[in-house]
Short mmCIF file of C-alpha atoms and ligand atoms in Angstrom, two decimals:
data_model
loop_
_atom_site.label_atom_id
_atom_site.label_comp_id
_atom_site.label_asym_id
_atom_site.label_seq_id
_atom_site.Cartn_x
_atom_site.Cartn_y
_atom_site.Cartn_z
CA UNK L 1 34.82 14.28 -4.91
CA UNK L 2 32.55 16.27 -2.63
CA UNK L 3 33.16 14.21 0.45
CA UNK L 4 32.26 15.60 3.85
CA UNK L 5 31.33 19.14 2.89
CA UNK L 6 27.75 18.89 4.13
CA UNK L 7 28.52 17.02 7.27
CA UNK L 8 29.82 18.46 10.48
CA UNK L 9 32.88 16.31 10.67
CA UNK L 10 36.09 18.31 10.63
CA UNK L 11 39.06 16.58 9.05
CA UNK L 12 42.23 16.89 11.11
CA UNK L 13 45.32 17.42 8.98
CA UNK L 14 48.41 17.31 11.16
CA UNK L 15 51.52 19.08 9.93
CA UNK L 16 53.77 18.63 12.98
CA UNK L 17 56.26 16.70 10.86
CA UNK L 18 56.35 19.32 8.10
CA UNK L 19 55.43 22.85 9.24
CA UNK L 20 56.29 21.90 12.82
CA UNK L 21 59.70 20.68 11.81
CA UNK L 22 60.33 23.99 10.07
CA UNK L 23 60.59 25.70 13.49
CA UNK L 24 64.21 26.63 14.05
CA UNK L 25 65.79 23.92 16.21
CA UNK L 26 62.89 21.46 15.91
CA UNK L 27 64.51 19.11 13.43
CA UNK L 28 63.72 15.43 13.91
CA UNK L 29 65.41 12.32 12.62
CA UNK L 30 63.72 9.45 10.79
CA UNK L 31 63.16 7.30 13.86
CA UNK L 32 61.62 10.21 15.73
CA UNK L 33 59.34 11.07 12.81
CA UNK L 34 58.19 7.48 12.56
CA UNK L 35 57.37 7.40 16.25
CA UNK L 36 55.38 10.60 16.03
CA UNK L 37 53.57 9.39 12.89
CA UNK L 38 52.53 6.19 14.66
CA UNK L 39 51.16 8.15 17.61
CA UNK L 40 49.28 10.50 15.27
CA UNK L 41 47.78 7.53 13.47
CA UNK L 42 46.73 5.94 16.77
CA UNK L 43 45.05 9.18 17.80
CA UNK L 44 42.93 9.06 14.66
CA UNK L 45 44.52 11.89 12.66
CA UNK L 46 42.95 11.91 9.19
CA UNK L 47 45.91 13.27 7.24
CA UNK L 48 49.56 13.30 8.31
CA UNK L 49 51.69 15.76 6.38
CA UNK L 50 54.95 13.85 6.71
CA UNK L 51 57.36 16.25 5.04
CA UNK L 52 58.50 18.21 2.01
CA UNK L 53 60.19 15.51 -0.11
CA UNK L 54 62.11 17.86 -2.43
CA UNK L 55 63.65 19.67 0.55
CA UNK L 56 66.23 17.00 1.33
CA UNK L 57 66.91 13.30 1.08
CA UNK L 58 66.04 13.08 4.76
CA UNK L 59 62.59 14.58 4.15
CA UNK L 60 62.03 12.29 1.16
CA UNK L 61 63.01 9.23 3.13
CA UNK L 62 60.80 10.23 6.07
CA UNK L 63 57.73 10.64 3.84
CA UNK L 64 58.45 7.35 2.15
CA UNK L 65 59.03 5.35 5.33
CA UNK L 66 55.95 6.85 6.98
CA UNK L 67 53.97 5.95 3.84
CA UNK L 68 55.06 2.35 4.32
CA UNK L 69 54.00 2.00 7.95
CA UNK L 70 50.95 4.23 8.30
CA UNK L 71 47.82 2.56 7.00
CA UNK L 72 44.88 4.29 8.70
CA UNK L 73 45.75 7.93 8.04
CA UNK L 74 46.34 9.52 4.66
CA UNK L 75 50.04 10.36 4.23
CA UNK L 76 50.74 13.64 2.51
CA UNK L 77 53.87 15.11 0.90
CA UNK L 78 54.24 18.84 0.24
CA UNK L 79 55.48 20.26 -3.05
CA UNK L 80 55.82 23.64 -4.70
CA UNK L 81 54.09 24.15 -8.03
CA UNK L 82 56.85 22.67 -10.16
CA UNK L 83 56.89 19.31 -11.90
CA UNK L 84 60.15 18.27 -10.22
CA UNK L 85 58.73 18.92 -6.75
CA UNK L 86 55.50 17.13 -7.56
CA UNK L 87 57.25 14.07 -8.96
CA UNK L 88 59.46 13.85 -5.89
CA UNK L 89 56.41 14.05 -3.62
CA UNK L 90 54.62 11.43 -5.75
CA UNK L 91 57.57 9.07 -5.47
CA UNK L 92 57.71 9.54 -1.69
CA UNK L 93 54.02 8.78 -1.10
CA UNK L 94 53.94 5.87 -3.56
CA UNK L 95 53.97 3.14 -0.86
CA UNK L 96 51.07 4.76 1.02
CA UNK L 97 47.73 3.03 1.25
CA UNK L 98 46.21 6.50 1.00
CA UNK L 99 48.58 9.12 -0.35
CA UNK L 100 48.05 12.83 -0.95
CA UNK L 101 50.09 15.43 -2.82
CA UNK L 102 49.79 18.92 -1.39
CA UNK L 103 50.96 21.52 -3.87
CA UNK L 104 51.13 25.23 -3.16
CA UNK L 105 51.96 28.56 -4.74
CA UNK L 106 51.78 32.11 -3.44
CA UNK L 107 48.86 34.20 -4.62
CA UNK L 108 49.16 37.50 -2.70
CA UNK L 109 50.42 40.56 -4.61
CA UNK L 110 53.38 40.86 -2.24
CA UNK L 111 54.50 37.26 -2.61
CA UNK L 112 53.93 37.11 -6.37
CA UNK L 113 55.92 40.27 -6.97
CA UNK L 114 58.80 39.87 -4.54
CA UNK L 115 59.11 36.17 -3.79
CA UNK L 116 58.03 34.50 -7.00
CA UNK L 117 58.62 37.42 -9.39
CA UNK L 118 55.73 36.12 -11.44
CA UNK L 119 52.74 37.81 -13.03
CA UNK L 120 49.29 36.77 -11.77
CA UNK L 121 48.44 35.12 -15.11
CA UNK L 122 51.56 32.97 -14.86
CA UNK L 123 50.66 31.99 -11.29
CA UNK L 124 47.18 31.07 -12.49
CA UNK L 125 48.68 28.91 -15.25
CA UNK L 126 50.98 27.26 -12.70
CA UNK L 127 47.98 26.41 -10.53
CA UNK L 128 46.35 24.55 -13.40
CA UNK L 129 49.53 22.82 -14.46
CA UNK L 130 50.64 21.79 -10.96
CA UNK L 131 47.29 20.34 -9.92
CA UNK L 132 46.84 18.53 -13.24
CA UNK L 133 50.34 17.12 -12.96
CA UNK L 134 49.78 15.98 -9.37
CA UNK L 135 46.54 14.26 -10.40
CA UNK L 136 48.55 12.02 -12.73
CA UNK L 137 49.99 10.36 -9.61
CA UNK L 138 47.12 10.36 -7.13
CA UNK L 139 43.43 11.15 -6.96
CA UNK L 140 43.96 12.94 -3.69
CA UNK L 141 45.41 16.38 -4.42
CA UNK L 142 45.32 19.36 -2.11
CA UNK L 143 46.06 22.84 -3.40
CA UNK L 144 47.11 25.80 -1.23
CA UNK L 145 47.38 29.49 -1.98
CA UNK L 146 50.30 30.60 0.14
CA UNK L 147 49.55 33.95 1.84
CA UNK L 148 45.91 33.32 0.95
CA UNK L 149 44.54 35.67 3.59
CA UNK L 150 46.36 38.62 1.97
CA UNK L 151 45.32 37.70 -1.56
CA UNK L 152 42.95 39.89 -3.60
CA UNK L 153 39.55 38.24 -3.56
CA UNK L 154 38.96 38.23 -7.33
CA UNK L 155 42.29 36.55 -7.96
CA UNK L 156 41.79 34.14 -5.07
CA UNK L 157 38.43 33.05 -6.54
CA UNK L 158 40.02 32.62 -9.97
CA UNK L 159 42.83 30.42 -8.64
CA UNK L 160 40.56 28.34 -6.39
CA UNK L 161 38.21 27.70 -9.31
CA UNK L 162 41.14 26.69 -11.51
CA UNK L 163 42.56 24.33 -8.87
CA UNK L 164 39.20 22.59 -8.48
CA UNK L 165 38.75 22.38 -12.25
CA UNK L 166 42.19 20.82 -12.52
CA UNK L 167 41.23 18.16 -9.98
CA UNK L 168 42.07 19.36 -6.45
CA UNK L 169 39.72 17.77 -3.92
CA UNK L 170 40.90 19.94 -1.05
CA UNK L 171 41.44 23.69 -1.23
CA UNK L 172 43.53 25.03 1.60
CA UNK L 173 43.44 28.69 2.56
CA UNK L 174 46.47 29.56 4.67
CA UNK L 175 46.89 32.56 6.89
CA UNK L 176 50.59 32.15 6.25
CA UNK L 177 51.81 35.10 8.28
CA UNK L 178 49.20 34.90 11.04
CA UNK L 179 47.79 38.32 10.07
CA UNK L 180 44.08 37.65 9.90
CA UNK L 181 41.45 38.04 12.61
CA UNK L 182 38.51 35.68 13.12
CA UNK L 183 35.62 37.54 11.45
CA UNK L 184 37.79 38.60 8.53
CA UNK L 185 39.11 35.08 8.02
CA UNK L 186 35.63 33.57 8.28
CA UNK L 187 34.57 36.19 5.73
CA UNK L 188 37.13 34.84 3.23
CA UNK L 189 35.70 31.32 3.55
CA UNK L 190 32.19 32.66 3.23
CA UNK L 191 33.18 34.71 0.19
CA UNK L 192 34.72 31.67 -1.52
CA UNK L 193 31.63 29.57 -0.83
CA UNK L 194 29.45 32.25 -2.36
CA UNK L 195 31.57 33.21 -5.35
CA UNK L 196 33.48 30.18 -6.61
CA UNK L 197 31.06 28.27 -8.86
CA UNK L 198 32.58 24.80 -8.38
CA UNK L 199 33.41 25.20 -4.65
CA UNK L 200 31.00 22.41 -3.68
CA UNK L 201 33.30 19.92 -5.41
CA UNK L 202 36.07 20.43 -2.85
CA UNK L 203 36.62 20.44 0.87
CA UNK L 204 37.75 23.81 2.19
CA UNK L 205 40.70 23.60 4.52
CA UNK L 206 42.40 26.26 6.65
CA UNK L 207 45.98 26.56 7.81
CA UNK L 208 46.51 29.31 10.37
CA UNK L 209 49.72 30.62 11.87
CA UNK L 210 49.81 32.08 15.33
CA UNK L 211 51.72 35.35 14.98
CA UNK L 212 48.91 37.28 16.69
CA UNK L 213 47.92 34.38 18.91
CA UNK L 214 44.78 33.88 16.79
CA UNK L 215 45.52 30.66 14.91
CA UNK L 216 42.98 28.55 16.81
CA UNK L 217 40.33 31.30 16.89
CA UNK L 218 40.73 31.87 13.14
CA UNK L 219 40.47 28.14 12.44
CA UNK L 220 37.31 27.78 14.54
CA UNK L 221 35.73 30.81 12.86
CA UNK L 222 36.56 29.31 9.46
CA UNK L 223 34.85 26.05 10.41
CA UNK L 224 31.70 27.95 11.34
CA UNK L 225 31.90 29.57 7.91
CA UNK L 226 32.13 26.22 6.12
CA UNK L 227 35.72 24.93 6.25
CA UNK L 228 35.84 21.20 6.97
CA UNK L 229 39.56 20.54 7.27
CA UNK L 230 41.83 22.17 9.83
CA UNK L 231 45.59 22.04 9.51
CA UNK L 232 47.30 22.05 12.84
CA UNK L 233 50.23 20.74 14.89
CA UNK L 234 50.80 19.13 18.26
CA UNK L 235 51.62 21.77 20.89
CA UNK L 236 51.14 24.42 18.18
CA UNK L 237 54.65 23.78 16.89
CA UNK L 238 55.45 25.51 13.60
CA UNK L 239 57.16 28.35 11.76
CA UNK L 240 57.72 31.47 13.93
CA UNK L 241 54.90 31.62 16.52
CA UNK L 242 53.66 28.25 15.31
CA UNK L 243 50.47 26.81 13.83
CA UNK L 244 47.04 26.23 15.30
CA UNK L 245 47.41 23.73 18.17
CA UNK L 246 45.63 20.47 17.40
CA UNK L 247 44.79 19.77 21.04
CA UNK L 248 43.01 23.12 21.35
CA UNK L 249 40.99 22.65 18.16
CA UNK L 250 39.94 19.13 19.11
CA UNK L 251 39.00 20.00 22.69
CA UNK L 252 37.15 23.16 21.66
CA UNK L 253 34.82 21.08 19.48
CA UNK L 254 34.50 18.42 22.12
CA UNK L 255 33.85 20.77 25.02
CA UNK L 256 31.43 23.12 23.24
CA UNK L 257 28.98 21.05 21.19
CA UNK L 258 26.36 23.62 22.20
CA UNK L 259 28.24 26.23 20.18
CA UNK L 260 28.28 24.25 16.96
CA UNK L 261 27.67 20.68 15.84
CA UNK L 262 31.23 20.14 14.62
CA UNK L 263 33.30 17.17 15.64
CA UNK L 264 36.55 15.40 14.85
CA UNK L 265 37.33 11.72 15.12
CA UNK L 266 40.46 12.28 17.19
CA UNK L 267 40.81 10.04 20.25
CA UNK L 268 41.52 12.86 22.63
CA UNK L 269 42.83 10.54 25.38
CA UNK L 270 46.02 10.36 23.31
CA UNK L 271 46.67 14.09 23.42
CA UNK L 272 49.06 14.14 26.39
CA UNK L 273 51.08 11.29 24.97
CA UNK L 274 51.51 13.06 21.65
CA UNK L 275 52.31 16.33 23.35
CA UNK L 276 54.99 14.80 25.56
CA UNK L 277 56.54 12.93 22.66
CA UNK L 278 56.75 16.00 20.42
CA UNK L 279 58.16 18.06 23.28
CA UNK L 280 60.77 15.43 24.13
CA UNK L 281 61.86 14.93 20.53
CA UNK L 282 62.14 18.62 19.68
CA UNK L 283 63.33 19.90 23.05
CA UNK L 284 60.52 22.51 22.89
CA UNK L 285 59.22 22.66 26.43
CA UNK L 286 55.47 23.21 26.74
CA UNK L 287 54.79 26.38 28.73
CA UNK L 288 53.13 25.49 32.08
CA UNK L 289 50.02 27.58 31.38
CA UNK L 290 49.57 26.29 27.80
CA UNK L 291 45.93 25.37 27.15
CA UNK L 292 45.12 21.64 27.39
CA UNK L 293 48.66 20.26 27.65
CA UNK L 294 50.48 22.67 29.99
CA UNK L 295 51.54 21.32 33.38
CA UNK L 296 49.14 23.74 35.10
CA UNK L 297 46.21 23.25 32.72
CA UNK L 298 44.43 21.07 35.24
CA UNK L 299 46.14 22.24 38.44
CA UNK L 300 44.10 24.06 41.07
CA UNK L 301 46.25 26.04 43.45
CA UNK L 302 44.10 28.59 45.23
CA UNK L 303 42.10 27.55 48.31
CA UNK L 304 38.82 28.82 46.85
CA UNK L 305 39.29 26.77 43.67
CA UNK L 306 40.34 23.67 45.57
CA UNK L 307 37.33 23.96 47.82
CA UNK L 308 35.03 24.32 44.80
CA UNK L 309 36.67 21.36 43.07
CA UNK L 310 36.15 19.16 46.10
CA UNK L 311 32.45 20.05 46.13
CA UNK L 312 31.96 19.62 42.38
CA UNK L 313 34.71 19.27 39.75
CA UNK L 314 32.61 21.25 37.27
CA UNK L 315 33.01 24.41 39.34
CA UNK L 316 36.43 25.10 37.87
CA UNK L 317 37.03 22.32 35.37
CA UNK L 318 35.46 22.45 31.89
CA UNK L 319 37.14 19.25 30.67
CA UNK L 320 38.28 16.23 32.63
CA UNK L 321 42.01 15.48 32.79
CA UNK L 322 41.18 11.94 31.67
CA UNK L 323 39.68 13.20 28.43
CA UNK L 324 43.10 14.42 27.30
CA UNK L 325 44.95 11.42 28.69
CA UNK L 326 46.20 13.07 31.84
CA UNK L 327 46.08 10.40 34.49
CA UNK L 328 47.32 10.93 38.01
CA UNK L 329 50.98 9.98 38.47
CA UNK L 330 50.78 6.34 39.30
CA UNK L 331 53.19 4.45 41.44
CA UNK L 332 53.92 1.73 38.98
CA UNK L 333 56.53 -0.74 39.87
CA UNK L 334 59.14 -1.37 42.47
CA UNK L 335 62.44 -3.19 42.56
CA UNK L 336 60.67 -6.51 43.09
CA UNK L 337 58.54 -6.15 39.95
CA UNK L 338 59.18 -8.81 37.37
CA UNK L 339 59.76 -8.67 33.64
CA UNK L 340 56.16 -9.63 32.90
CA UNK L 341 54.69 -6.78 34.93
CA UNK L 342 57.20 -4.42 33.36
CA UNK L 343 56.23 -5.51 29.85
CA UNK L 344 52.55 -4.98 30.70
CA UNK L 345 53.30 -1.49 31.93
CA UNK L 346 55.12 -0.71 28.69
CA UNK L 347 52.15 -1.92 26.66
CA UNK L 348 49.81 0.23 28.76
CA UNK L 349 52.05 3.22 28.04
CA UNK L 350 51.96 2.49 24.31
CA UNK L 351 55.41 0.94 23.79
CA UNK L 352 55.91 -2.24 21.84
CA UNK L 353 59.54 -3.29 22.27
CA UNK L 354 61.35 -6.26 20.80
CA UNK L 355 63.00 -8.78 23.15
CA UNK L 356 66.48 -7.23 23.01
CA UNK L 357 65.25 -3.73 23.64
CA UNK L 358 63.02 -5.01 26.42
CA UNK L 359 65.95 -6.72 28.16
CA UNK L 360 68.02 -3.58 27.94
CA UNK L 361 65.26 -1.35 29.28
CA UNK L 362 64.35 -3.87 31.97
CA UNK L 363 67.88 -3.93 33.37
CA UNK L 364 67.91 -0.13 33.37
CA UNK L 365 64.57 -0.17 35.17
CA UNK L 366 66.03 -2.47 37.85
CA UNK L 367 68.94 -0.08 38.35
CA UNK L 368 66.52 2.84 38.57
CA UNK L 369 64.29 1.00 41.05
CA UNK L 370 67.36 0.43 43.21
CA UNK L 371 68.34 4.09 43.10
CA UNK L 372 64.87 5.50 43.51
CA UNK L 373 62.27 4.39 46.04
CA UNK L 374 59.25 4.98 43.81
CA UNK L 375 59.06 4.52 40.06
CA UNK L 376 56.22 6.34 38.28
CA UNK L 377 54.81 6.16 34.77
CA UNK L 378 56.80 9.24 33.82
CA UNK L 379 60.02 7.54 34.96
CA UNK L 380 59.32 4.55 32.76
CA UNK L 381 58.58 6.82 29.78
CA UNK L 382 61.83 8.76 30.29
CA UNK L 383 63.77 5.56 30.68
CA UNK L 384 62.43 3.98 27.51
CA UNK L 385 62.94 7.16 25.51
CA UNK L 386 66.47 7.36 26.83
CA UNK L 387 67.42 3.75 26.25
CA UNK L 388 65.70 2.39 23.20
CA UNK L 389 66.45 4.86 20.51
CA UNK L 390 70.20 4.87 20.78
CA UNK L 391 71.14 1.30 19.99
CA UNK L 392 73.26 2.32 16.99
CA UNK L 393 75.19 5.02 18.80
CA UNK L 394 78.82 5.42 17.73
CA UNK L 395 79.81 7.26 20.90
CA UNK L 396 78.81 5.77 24.25
CA UNK L 397 79.51 6.64 27.85
CA UNK L 398 81.69 4.06 29.61
CA UNK L 399 82.46 5.72 32.94
CA UNK L 400 82.28 9.08 34.64
CA UNK L 401 83.57 10.54 37.89
CA UNK L 402 82.95 14.15 38.84
CA UNK L 403 84.24 16.32 41.66
CA UNK L 404 82.38 19.53 42.33
CA UNK L 405 81.68 21.98 45.09
CA UNK L 406 82.88 25.44 45.98
CA UNK L 407 86.21 24.85 44.21
CA UNK L 408 86.70 24.31 40.47
CA UNK L 409 85.00 21.17 39.18
CA UNK L 410 86.84 18.24 37.66
CA UNK L 411 85.63 15.33 35.57
CA UNK L 412 87.22 12.06 34.49
CA UNK L 413 85.44 10.34 31.64
CA UNK L 414 85.78 7.32 29.41
CA UNK L 415 83.94 7.12 26.11
CA UNK L 416 83.61 4.24 23.70
CA UNK L 417 84.04 5.65 20.19
CA UNK L 418 83.38 3.03 17.52
CA UNK L 419 84.58 0.34 19.91
CA UNK L 420 87.74 2.20 20.97
CA UNK L 421 87.70 3.23 24.66
CA UNK L 422 89.30 6.65 25.28
CA UNK L 423 89.67 8.53 28.55
CA UNK L 424 90.54 12.04 29.74
CA UNK L 425 90.25 14.47 32.63
CA UNK L 426 89.09 18.05 32.43
CA UNK L 427 88.38 20.96 34.74
CA UNK L 428 85.57 23.42 34.22
CA UNK L 429 83.12 25.93 35.64
CA UNK L 430 80.86 23.51 37.41
CA UNK L 431 80.24 19.82 36.78
CA UNK L 432 78.31 20.20 33.53
CA UNK L 433 80.97 22.42 31.98
CA UNK L 434 83.66 19.90 33.02
CA UNK L 435 81.91 16.91 31.50
CA UNK L 436 81.10 18.73 28.27
CA UNK L 437 84.78 19.71 28.01
CA UNK L 438 85.74 16.06 28.38
CA UNK L 439 83.39 15.07 25.55
CA UNK L 440 84.86 17.76 23.29
CA UNK L 441 88.36 16.54 24.05
CA UNK L 442 87.55 12.89 23.43
CA UNK L 443 85.43 13.50 20.37
CA UNK L 444 86.28 16.87 18.79
CA UNK L 445 83.65 18.49 16.49
CA UNK L 446 82.68 22.02 15.45
CA UNK L 447 79.31 21.59 17.13
CA UNK L 448 78.13 24.57 19.16
CA UNK L 449 75.87 24.20 22.17
CA UNK L 450 72.64 26.11 21.51
CA UNK L 451 70.43 24.89 24.31
CA UNK L 452 70.92 23.12 27.61
CA UNK L 453 67.75 22.41 29.54
CA UNK L 454 66.98 20.34 32.63
CA UNK L 455 63.56 19.16 33.68
CA UNK L 456 62.63 16.95 36.65
CA UNK L 457 60.58 13.99 35.49
CA UNK L 458 58.67 13.67 38.78
CA UNK L 459 58.77 15.36 42.19
CA UNK L 460 61.27 14.69 44.98
CA UNK L 461 65.01 15.00 45.25
CA UNK L 462 65.48 11.49 43.88
CA UNK L 463 63.59 12.38 40.69
CA UNK L 464 65.17 11.61 37.35
CA UNK L 465 66.52 14.62 35.52
CA UNK L 466 65.58 14.79 31.85
CA UNK L 467 68.11 16.90 29.98
CA UNK L 468 67.85 18.32 26.47
CA UNK L 469 70.94 19.46 24.59
CA UNK L 470 70.72 21.22 21.23
CA UNK L 471 73.84 21.26 19.05
CA UNK L 472 74.43 23.13 15.82
CA UNK L 473 77.12 22.40 13.29
CA UNK L 474 77.30 24.04 9.85
CA UNK L 475 73.64 24.93 9.87
CA UNK L 476 72.57 21.47 11.01
CA UNK L 477 70.71 21.35 14.30
CA UNK L 478 69.96 18.34 16.45
CA UNK L 479 68.34 17.77 19.83
CA UNK L 480 69.60 15.14 22.22
CA UNK L 481 67.86 13.83 25.33
CA UNK L 482 69.15 12.01 28.37
CA UNK L 483 67.56 10.90 31.62
CA UNK L 484 69.12 9.75 34.88
CA UNK L 485 68.71 10.27 38.60
CA UNK L 486 72.07 12.04 38.42
CA UNK L 487 71.72 15.34 36.56
CA UNK L 488 75.34 15.28 35.36
CA UNK L 489 75.02 11.76 33.95
CA UNK L 490 71.75 12.80 32.25
CA UNK L 491 73.60 15.80 30.78
CA UNK L 492 76.33 13.57 29.35
CA UNK L 493 73.75 11.20 27.88
CA UNK L 494 71.89 14.11 26.28
CA UNK L 495 75.09 15.57 24.80
CA UNK L 496 76.16 12.21 23.43
CA UNK L 497 72.68 11.57 22.04
CA UNK L 498 72.88 14.89 20.17
CA UNK L 499 76.40 14.11 18.90
CA UNK L 500 75.32 10.70 17.64
CA UNK L 501 72.38 12.25 15.83
CA UNK L 502 74.63 14.90 14.33
CA UNK L 503 76.76 12.21 12.78
CA UNK L 504 73.87 10.52 11.05
CA UNK L 505 72.11 13.66 10.03
CA UNK L 506 72.16 14.10 6.31
CA UNK L 507 72.72 17.39 4.62
CA UNK L 508 69.47 19.31 4.60
CA UNK L 509 69.60 21.96 1.91
CA UNK L 510 66.58 24.15 1.49
CA UNK L 511 65.78 25.03 -2.12
CA UNK L 512 65.07 28.69 -2.79
CA UNK L 513 61.63 30.09 -1.97
CA UNK L 514 60.91 27.03 0.12
CA UNK L 515 59.33 28.99 2.92
CA UNK L 516 55.83 27.86 3.65
O1 KIV N 601 51.88 28.64 5.92
C1 KIV N 601 51.68 28.25 4.75
O2 KIV N 601 51.23 28.99 3.88
C2 KIV N 601 52.03 26.87 4.44
C3 KIV N 601 51.51 26.32 3.14
C4 KIV N 601 52.52 25.47 2.47
C5 KIV N 601 50.26 25.55 3.39
O3 KIV N 601 52.64 26.19 5.24
ZN1 ZN N 602 52.43 27.05 7.30
#
């Protein structure tokens, strides 16, 4: 049971698909979760927390499908400390080559009294029962004390000891509300290692939220104190201010081996790819000055810095852009490039498309190469993301004409709805307003626009626009993406993508006290 506790390897437990998806507006559909899971596996993530199976049929299905396709990483399903939750998680991870059940219960006085309305002795009994029950389905059980950092130490020790006795191989200490500070949090890990008699039989894990901007610092301090699993997310996605950002944890260990002998087995060259994918799927733009993955993280603007960089990159650069997978924008292909070269480029970018999808994307590439003089890697990525994952769309754009300028804008649009082509004209405040009005007229729903965001894929006035549209209908939220050299066409594609997702989105009802 006592696996890596004495080594310096830090297990990376990614919870982008579970805690990350709990961020308001960050919901993902099955296809998107599968794509992210594959990228996480390719990066070498040890454990992928794929969802909370009891939360909804969609979550259950996602954990189950990910369990079927992911073979290198352990696939984990979250559950509260009840038998029903645990059995649902067990069912979802059943197909996994390596499956883990992660069961949690709150242990802080505040949570026990107000959220659970349980006495400490009953919580302690639930710890024993939940871990024992989970062990009936898998050998790999992780136990978490929700709000662990605000839990009384005596009680925390009692619960941790019970969880290990009952068979938990990983003990996770969350700073659920992002309240702790590094030396205090490290002190909790140190205290557990000194006081819990059977602690050497488990791996200590930490799960830090970023409410005070300390999630990564707290995680690193905990590792120095003896934790050997860090729970984190791509881009720091997660509840409220998010979770510890995986890219920052990984690169901190990699860049500062002099500070501690800790390491992860993450292939850091995949970081940018994962970051872009998560950002595109969720519509959560990465702030330009975000560490490691922000657009400016490796940009040197001032003359003094540029001069230093030219003399020696180490003057202002502590990591190389290559080490996180940031390659210079490459001019990839032109309008004379053939299908073979295009397929090779897709493989290099990590896409493996079937013949039909390839033909579709290739003809869109040809059209793009005609419209745009230079086609870069980023263009190809946007194009594939835009084209491939909407083959089953019920509503498709057939034609669009827009008039805009200093007078009121007008749009004429035709949509194909389940094979029936409908058309209309509409006026609005600007071209985007006009086209969105057309869509609402041709395909009425109660969906409300929550976010409209435009981003240029590359530089230049002929750059593709990548648009994100977030729609909300009866508590269900979806993000749609669209890319085109014409911003208005990209906007229509993004709106339709969101509408199509809304139609397939299953009811997602959160059971009470689900917050984690
Ligand atoms: O933040 C938290 O406490 C959690 C637990 C379920 C690990 O997400
Ligand atoms: Zn959390």
